[in-house]
PDB file of C-alpha atoms in Angstrom:
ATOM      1  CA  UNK T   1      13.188 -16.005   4.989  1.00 76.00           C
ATOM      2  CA  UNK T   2      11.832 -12.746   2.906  1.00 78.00           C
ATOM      3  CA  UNK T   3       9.152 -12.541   5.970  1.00 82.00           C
ATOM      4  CA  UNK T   4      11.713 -12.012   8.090  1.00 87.00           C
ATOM      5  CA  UNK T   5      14.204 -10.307   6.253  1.00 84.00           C
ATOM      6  CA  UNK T   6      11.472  -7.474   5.874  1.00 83.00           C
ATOM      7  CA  UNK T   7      10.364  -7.320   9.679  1.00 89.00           C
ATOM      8  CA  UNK T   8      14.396  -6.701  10.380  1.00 90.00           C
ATOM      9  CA  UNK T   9      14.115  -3.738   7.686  1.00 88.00           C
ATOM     10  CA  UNK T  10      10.896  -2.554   9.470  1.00 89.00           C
ATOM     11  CA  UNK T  11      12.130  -2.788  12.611  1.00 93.00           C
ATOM     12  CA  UNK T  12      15.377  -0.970  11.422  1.00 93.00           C
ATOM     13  CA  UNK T  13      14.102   1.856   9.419  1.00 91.00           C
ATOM     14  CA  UNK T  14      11.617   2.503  12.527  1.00 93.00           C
ATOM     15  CA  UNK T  15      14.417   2.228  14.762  1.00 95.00           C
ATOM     16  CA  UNK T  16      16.415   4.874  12.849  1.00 93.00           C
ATOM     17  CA  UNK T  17      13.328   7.512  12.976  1.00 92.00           C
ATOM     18  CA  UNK T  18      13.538   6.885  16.741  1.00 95.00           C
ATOM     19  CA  UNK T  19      17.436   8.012  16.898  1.00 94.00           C
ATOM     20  CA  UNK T  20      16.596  11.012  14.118  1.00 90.00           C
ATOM     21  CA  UNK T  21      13.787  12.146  16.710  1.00 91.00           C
ATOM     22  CA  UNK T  22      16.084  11.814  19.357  1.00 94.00           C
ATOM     23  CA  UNK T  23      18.518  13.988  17.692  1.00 91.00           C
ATOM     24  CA  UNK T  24      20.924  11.137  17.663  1.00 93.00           C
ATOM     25  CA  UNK T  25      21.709  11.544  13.831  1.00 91.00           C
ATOM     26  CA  UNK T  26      24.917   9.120  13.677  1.00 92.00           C
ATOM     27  CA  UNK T  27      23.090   6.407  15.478  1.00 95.00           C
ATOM     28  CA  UNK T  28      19.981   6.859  12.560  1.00 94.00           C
ATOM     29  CA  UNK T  29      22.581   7.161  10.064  1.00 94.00           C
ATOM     30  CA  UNK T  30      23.956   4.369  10.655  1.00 95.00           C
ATOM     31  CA  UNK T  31      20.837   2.025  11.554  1.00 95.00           C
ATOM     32  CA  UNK T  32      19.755   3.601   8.119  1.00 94.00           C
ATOM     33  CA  UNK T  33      22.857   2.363   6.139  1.00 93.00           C
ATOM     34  CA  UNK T  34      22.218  -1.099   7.414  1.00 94.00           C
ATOM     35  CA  UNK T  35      18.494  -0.922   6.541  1.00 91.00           C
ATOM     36  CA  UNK T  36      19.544   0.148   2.944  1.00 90.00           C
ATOM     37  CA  UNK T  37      22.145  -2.347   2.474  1.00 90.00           C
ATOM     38  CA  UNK T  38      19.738  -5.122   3.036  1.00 89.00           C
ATOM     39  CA  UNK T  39      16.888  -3.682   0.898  1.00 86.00           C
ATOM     40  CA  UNK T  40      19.390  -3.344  -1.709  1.00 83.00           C
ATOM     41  CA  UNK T  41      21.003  -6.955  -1.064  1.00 84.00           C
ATOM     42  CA  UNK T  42      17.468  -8.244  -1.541  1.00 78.00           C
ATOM     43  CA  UNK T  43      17.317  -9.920  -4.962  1.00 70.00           C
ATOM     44  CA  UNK T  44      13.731  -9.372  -5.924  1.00 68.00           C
ATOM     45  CA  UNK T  45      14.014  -5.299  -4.912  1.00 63.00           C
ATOM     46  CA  UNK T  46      12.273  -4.529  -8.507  1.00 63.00           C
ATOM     47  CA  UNK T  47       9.421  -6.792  -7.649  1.00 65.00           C
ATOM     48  CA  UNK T  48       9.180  -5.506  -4.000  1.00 70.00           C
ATOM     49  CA  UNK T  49       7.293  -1.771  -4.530  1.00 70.00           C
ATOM     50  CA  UNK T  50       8.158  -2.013  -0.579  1.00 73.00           C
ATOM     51  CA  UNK T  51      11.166  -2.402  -0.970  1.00 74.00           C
ATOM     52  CA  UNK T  52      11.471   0.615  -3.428  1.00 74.00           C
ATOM     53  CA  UNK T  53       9.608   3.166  -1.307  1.00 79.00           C
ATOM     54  CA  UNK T  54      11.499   1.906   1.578  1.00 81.00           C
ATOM     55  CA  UNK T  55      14.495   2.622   0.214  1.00 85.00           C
ATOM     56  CA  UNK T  56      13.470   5.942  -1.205  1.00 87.00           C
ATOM     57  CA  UNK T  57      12.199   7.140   2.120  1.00 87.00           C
ATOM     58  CA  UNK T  58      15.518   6.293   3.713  1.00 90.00           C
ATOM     59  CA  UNK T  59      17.216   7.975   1.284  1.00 93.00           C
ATOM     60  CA  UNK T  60      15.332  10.753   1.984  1.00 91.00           C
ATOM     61  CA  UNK T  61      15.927  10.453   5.502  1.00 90.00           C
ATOM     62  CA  UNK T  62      19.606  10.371   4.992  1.00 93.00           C
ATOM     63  CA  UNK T  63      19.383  13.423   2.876  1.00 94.00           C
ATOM     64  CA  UNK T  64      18.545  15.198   6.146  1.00 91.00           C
ATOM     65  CA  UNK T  65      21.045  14.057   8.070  1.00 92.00           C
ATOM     66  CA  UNK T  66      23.467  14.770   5.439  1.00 94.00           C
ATOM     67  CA  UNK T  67      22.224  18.730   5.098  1.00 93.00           C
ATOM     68  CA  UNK T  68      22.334  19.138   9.395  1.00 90.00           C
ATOM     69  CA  UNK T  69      26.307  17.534   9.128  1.00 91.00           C
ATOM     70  CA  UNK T  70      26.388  20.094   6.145  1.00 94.00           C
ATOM     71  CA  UNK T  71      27.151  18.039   3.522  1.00 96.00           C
ATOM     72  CA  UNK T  72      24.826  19.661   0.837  1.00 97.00           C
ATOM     73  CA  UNK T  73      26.312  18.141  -2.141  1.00 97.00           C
ATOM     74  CA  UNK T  74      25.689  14.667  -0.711  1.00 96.00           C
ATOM     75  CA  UNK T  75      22.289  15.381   0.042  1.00 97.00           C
ATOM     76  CA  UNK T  76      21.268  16.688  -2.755  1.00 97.00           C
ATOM     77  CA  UNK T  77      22.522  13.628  -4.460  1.00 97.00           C
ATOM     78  CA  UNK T  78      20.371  11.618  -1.966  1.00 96.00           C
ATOM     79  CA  UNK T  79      17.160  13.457  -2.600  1.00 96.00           C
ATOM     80  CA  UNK T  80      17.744  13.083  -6.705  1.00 95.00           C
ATOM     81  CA  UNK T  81      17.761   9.543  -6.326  1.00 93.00           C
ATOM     82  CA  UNK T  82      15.020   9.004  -3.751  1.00 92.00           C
ATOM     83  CA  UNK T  83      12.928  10.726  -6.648  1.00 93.00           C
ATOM     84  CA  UNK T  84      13.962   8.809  -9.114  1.00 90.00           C
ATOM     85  CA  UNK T  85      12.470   5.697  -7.331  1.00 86.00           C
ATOM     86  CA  UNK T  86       9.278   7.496  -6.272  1.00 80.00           C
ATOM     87  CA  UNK T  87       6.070   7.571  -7.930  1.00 78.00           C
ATOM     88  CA  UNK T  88       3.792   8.677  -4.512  1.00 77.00           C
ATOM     89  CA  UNK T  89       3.139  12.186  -5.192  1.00 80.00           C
ATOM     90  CA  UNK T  90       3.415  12.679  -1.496  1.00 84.00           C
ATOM     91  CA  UNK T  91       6.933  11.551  -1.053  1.00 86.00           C
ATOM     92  CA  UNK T  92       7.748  13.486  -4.439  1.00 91.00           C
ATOM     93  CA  UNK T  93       6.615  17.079  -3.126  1.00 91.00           C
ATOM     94  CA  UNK T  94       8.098  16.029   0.434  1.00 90.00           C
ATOM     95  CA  UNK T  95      10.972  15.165  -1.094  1.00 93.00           C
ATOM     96  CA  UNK T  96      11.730  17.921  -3.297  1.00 95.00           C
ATOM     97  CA  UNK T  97      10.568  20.213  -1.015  1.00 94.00           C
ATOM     98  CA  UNK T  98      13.550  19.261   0.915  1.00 94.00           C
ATOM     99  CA  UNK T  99      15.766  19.647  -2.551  1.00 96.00           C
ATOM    100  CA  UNK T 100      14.646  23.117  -2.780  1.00 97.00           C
ATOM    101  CA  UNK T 101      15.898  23.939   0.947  1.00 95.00           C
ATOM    102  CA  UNK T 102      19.490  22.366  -0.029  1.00 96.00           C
ATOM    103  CA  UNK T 103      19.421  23.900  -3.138  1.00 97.00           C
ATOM    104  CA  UNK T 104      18.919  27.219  -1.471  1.00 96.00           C
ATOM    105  CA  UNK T 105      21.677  26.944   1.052  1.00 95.00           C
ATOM    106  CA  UNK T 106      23.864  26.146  -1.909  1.00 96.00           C
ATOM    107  CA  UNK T 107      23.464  29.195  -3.551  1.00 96.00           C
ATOM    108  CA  UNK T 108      21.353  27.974  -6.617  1.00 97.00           C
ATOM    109  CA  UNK T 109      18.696  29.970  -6.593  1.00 97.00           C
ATOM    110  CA  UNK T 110      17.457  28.925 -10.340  1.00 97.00           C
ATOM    111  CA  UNK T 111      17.909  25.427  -9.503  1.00 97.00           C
ATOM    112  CA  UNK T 112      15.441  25.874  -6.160  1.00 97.00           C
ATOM    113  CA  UNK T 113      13.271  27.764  -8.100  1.00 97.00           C
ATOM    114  CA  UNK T 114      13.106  24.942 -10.501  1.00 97.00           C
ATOM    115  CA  UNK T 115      12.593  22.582  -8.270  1.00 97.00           C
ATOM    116  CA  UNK T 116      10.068  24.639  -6.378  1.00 97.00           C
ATOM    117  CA  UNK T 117       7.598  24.998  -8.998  1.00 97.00           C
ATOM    118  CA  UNK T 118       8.098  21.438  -9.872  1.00 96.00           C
ATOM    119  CA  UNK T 119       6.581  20.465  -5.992  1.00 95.00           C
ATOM    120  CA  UNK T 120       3.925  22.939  -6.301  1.00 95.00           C
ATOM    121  CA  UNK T 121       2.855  21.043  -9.230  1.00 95.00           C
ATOM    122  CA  UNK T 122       3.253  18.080  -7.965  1.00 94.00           C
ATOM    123  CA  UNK T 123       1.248  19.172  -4.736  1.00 92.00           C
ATOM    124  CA  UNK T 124      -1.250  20.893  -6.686  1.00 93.00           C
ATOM    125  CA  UNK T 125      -1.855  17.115  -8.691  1.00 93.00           C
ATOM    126  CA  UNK T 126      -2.090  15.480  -5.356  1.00 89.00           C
ATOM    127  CA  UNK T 127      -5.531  17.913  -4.392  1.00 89.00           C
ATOM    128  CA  UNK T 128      -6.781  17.530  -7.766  1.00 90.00           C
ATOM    129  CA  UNK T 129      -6.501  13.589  -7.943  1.00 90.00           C
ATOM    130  CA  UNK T 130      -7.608  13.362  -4.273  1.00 87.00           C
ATOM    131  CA  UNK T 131      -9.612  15.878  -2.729  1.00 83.00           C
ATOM    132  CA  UNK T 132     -11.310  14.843  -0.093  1.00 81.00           C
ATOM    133  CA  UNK T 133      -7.495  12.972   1.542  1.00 79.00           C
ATOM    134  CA  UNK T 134      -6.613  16.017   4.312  1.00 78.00           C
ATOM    135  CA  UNK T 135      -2.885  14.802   4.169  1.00 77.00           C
ATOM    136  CA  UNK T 136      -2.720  15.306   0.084  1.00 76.00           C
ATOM    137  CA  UNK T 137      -3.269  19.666   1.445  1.00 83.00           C
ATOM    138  CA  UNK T 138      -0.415  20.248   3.592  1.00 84.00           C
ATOM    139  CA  UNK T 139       2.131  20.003   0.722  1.00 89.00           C
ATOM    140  CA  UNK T 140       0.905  22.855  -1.102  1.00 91.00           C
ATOM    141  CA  UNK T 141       1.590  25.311   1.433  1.00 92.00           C
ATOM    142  CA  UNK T 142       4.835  23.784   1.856  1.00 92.00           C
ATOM    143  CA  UNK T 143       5.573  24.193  -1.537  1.00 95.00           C
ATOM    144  CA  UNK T 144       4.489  27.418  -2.207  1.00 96.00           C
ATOM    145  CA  UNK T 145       6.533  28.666   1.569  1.00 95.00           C
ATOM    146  CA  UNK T 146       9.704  26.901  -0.487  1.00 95.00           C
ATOM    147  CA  UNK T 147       9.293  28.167  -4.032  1.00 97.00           C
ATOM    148  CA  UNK T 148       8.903  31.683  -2.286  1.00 97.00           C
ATOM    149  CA  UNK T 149      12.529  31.574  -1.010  1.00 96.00           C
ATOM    150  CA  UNK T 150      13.680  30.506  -3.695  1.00 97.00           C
ATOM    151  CA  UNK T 151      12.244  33.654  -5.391  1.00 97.00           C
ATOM    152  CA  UNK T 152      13.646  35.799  -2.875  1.00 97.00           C
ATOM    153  CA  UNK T 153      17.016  34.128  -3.117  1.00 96.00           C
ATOM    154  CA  UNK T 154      16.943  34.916  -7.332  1.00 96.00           C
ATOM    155  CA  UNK T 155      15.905  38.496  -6.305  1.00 96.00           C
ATOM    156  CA  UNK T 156      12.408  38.303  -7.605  1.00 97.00           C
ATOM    157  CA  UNK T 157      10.734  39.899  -3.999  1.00 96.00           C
ATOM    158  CA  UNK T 158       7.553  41.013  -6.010  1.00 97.00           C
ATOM    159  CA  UNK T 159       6.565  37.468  -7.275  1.00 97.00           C
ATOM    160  CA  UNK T 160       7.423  35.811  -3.514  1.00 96.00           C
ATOM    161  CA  UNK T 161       5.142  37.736  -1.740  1.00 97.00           C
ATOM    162  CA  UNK T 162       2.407  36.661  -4.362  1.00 96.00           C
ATOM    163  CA  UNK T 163       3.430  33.366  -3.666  1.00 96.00           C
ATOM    164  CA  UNK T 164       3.666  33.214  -0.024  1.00 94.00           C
ATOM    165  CA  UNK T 165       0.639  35.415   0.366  1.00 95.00           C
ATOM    166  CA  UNK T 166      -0.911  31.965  -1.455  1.00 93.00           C
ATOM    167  CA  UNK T 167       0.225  29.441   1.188  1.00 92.00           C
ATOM    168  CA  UNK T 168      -1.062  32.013   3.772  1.00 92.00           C
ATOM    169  CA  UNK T 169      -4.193  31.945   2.267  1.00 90.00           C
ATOM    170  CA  UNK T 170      -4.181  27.985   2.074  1.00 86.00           C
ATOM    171  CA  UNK T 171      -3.214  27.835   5.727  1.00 84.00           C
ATOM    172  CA  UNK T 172      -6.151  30.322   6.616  1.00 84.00           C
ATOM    173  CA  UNK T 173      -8.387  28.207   4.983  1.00 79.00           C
ATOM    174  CA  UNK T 174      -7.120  25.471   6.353  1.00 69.00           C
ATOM    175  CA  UNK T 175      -7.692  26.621  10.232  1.00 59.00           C
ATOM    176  CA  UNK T 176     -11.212  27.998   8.876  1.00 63.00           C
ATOM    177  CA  UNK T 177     -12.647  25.188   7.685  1.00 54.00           C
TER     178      UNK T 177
END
């Protein structure tokens, strides 16, 4: 049945974040290529937004793996798509967060930067749209720590430290009040 065709991918995708903790990445990966092979053999996935945001946190997930085994191109890949199924702001800035850090280590600075200011955006949305949620705040620091590497790695040193002296002043904040 769908019912329990879903509790396997539940139990599967949670299973996977159990080997990723771990540090057992081949056992997640794998556990997570199952997972997304039965989301995607499901027939109603469109209908299913569960079934979407599933699949785009795995993909997400898999990204990660991909960048520790050092296959950058692959995981940027991963990360493109995972956004193009997302529409939580949440798992957007999470996720390209993450782009930004692969697009660094491949040497494309403009690219990071891009993306960069494209999750401080999105983070800055998420506070504006919902305050008073304490888990909608921790992106923007995020953000802002990722976009300001990105500005170091396209040589622009002056407009980091503006930027990271922001998330410094977020985090202060933060542990203030």
């Amino acid at each position: 049945t769908e019912e329990a065709q879903d509790a396997l991918i539940r139990v599967l995708y949670d299973l996977g974040d159990v080997y990723n903790t771990m540090g057992r990445y081949l056992d997640a990966k794998k556990v997570w290529g199952e997972c997304l092979e039965r989301i995607e053999a499901r027939r109603d996935i469109e209908e299913q937004e569960h079934l979407r945001k599933n699949r785009a946190a795995i993909l997400g997930n898999l990204a990660i793996i991909q960048r520790i085994e050092g296959h950058l191109d692959e995981a940027q890949r991963l990360c493109e798509e995972a956004l193009s199924l997302e529409d939580n702001g949440s798992a957007q800035a999470a996720t390209l967060v993450r782009l930004v850090e692969i697009l660094i280590e491949q040497g494309d600075a403009t690219g990071a930067a891009k993306r960069g200011t494209e999750a401080v955006a999105v983070a800055r949305k998420l506070i504006a749209d919902e305050p008073n949620v304490l888990n909608n705040h921790r992106y923007l620091p995020r953000a802002l720590n990722m976009l300001s590497r990105a500005q170091v790695a396209e040589g622009k040193r002056e407009t980091a430290r503006g930027t990271i002296d922001e998330a410094i002043a977020l985090i202060r904040t933060g542990l203030e009040g």
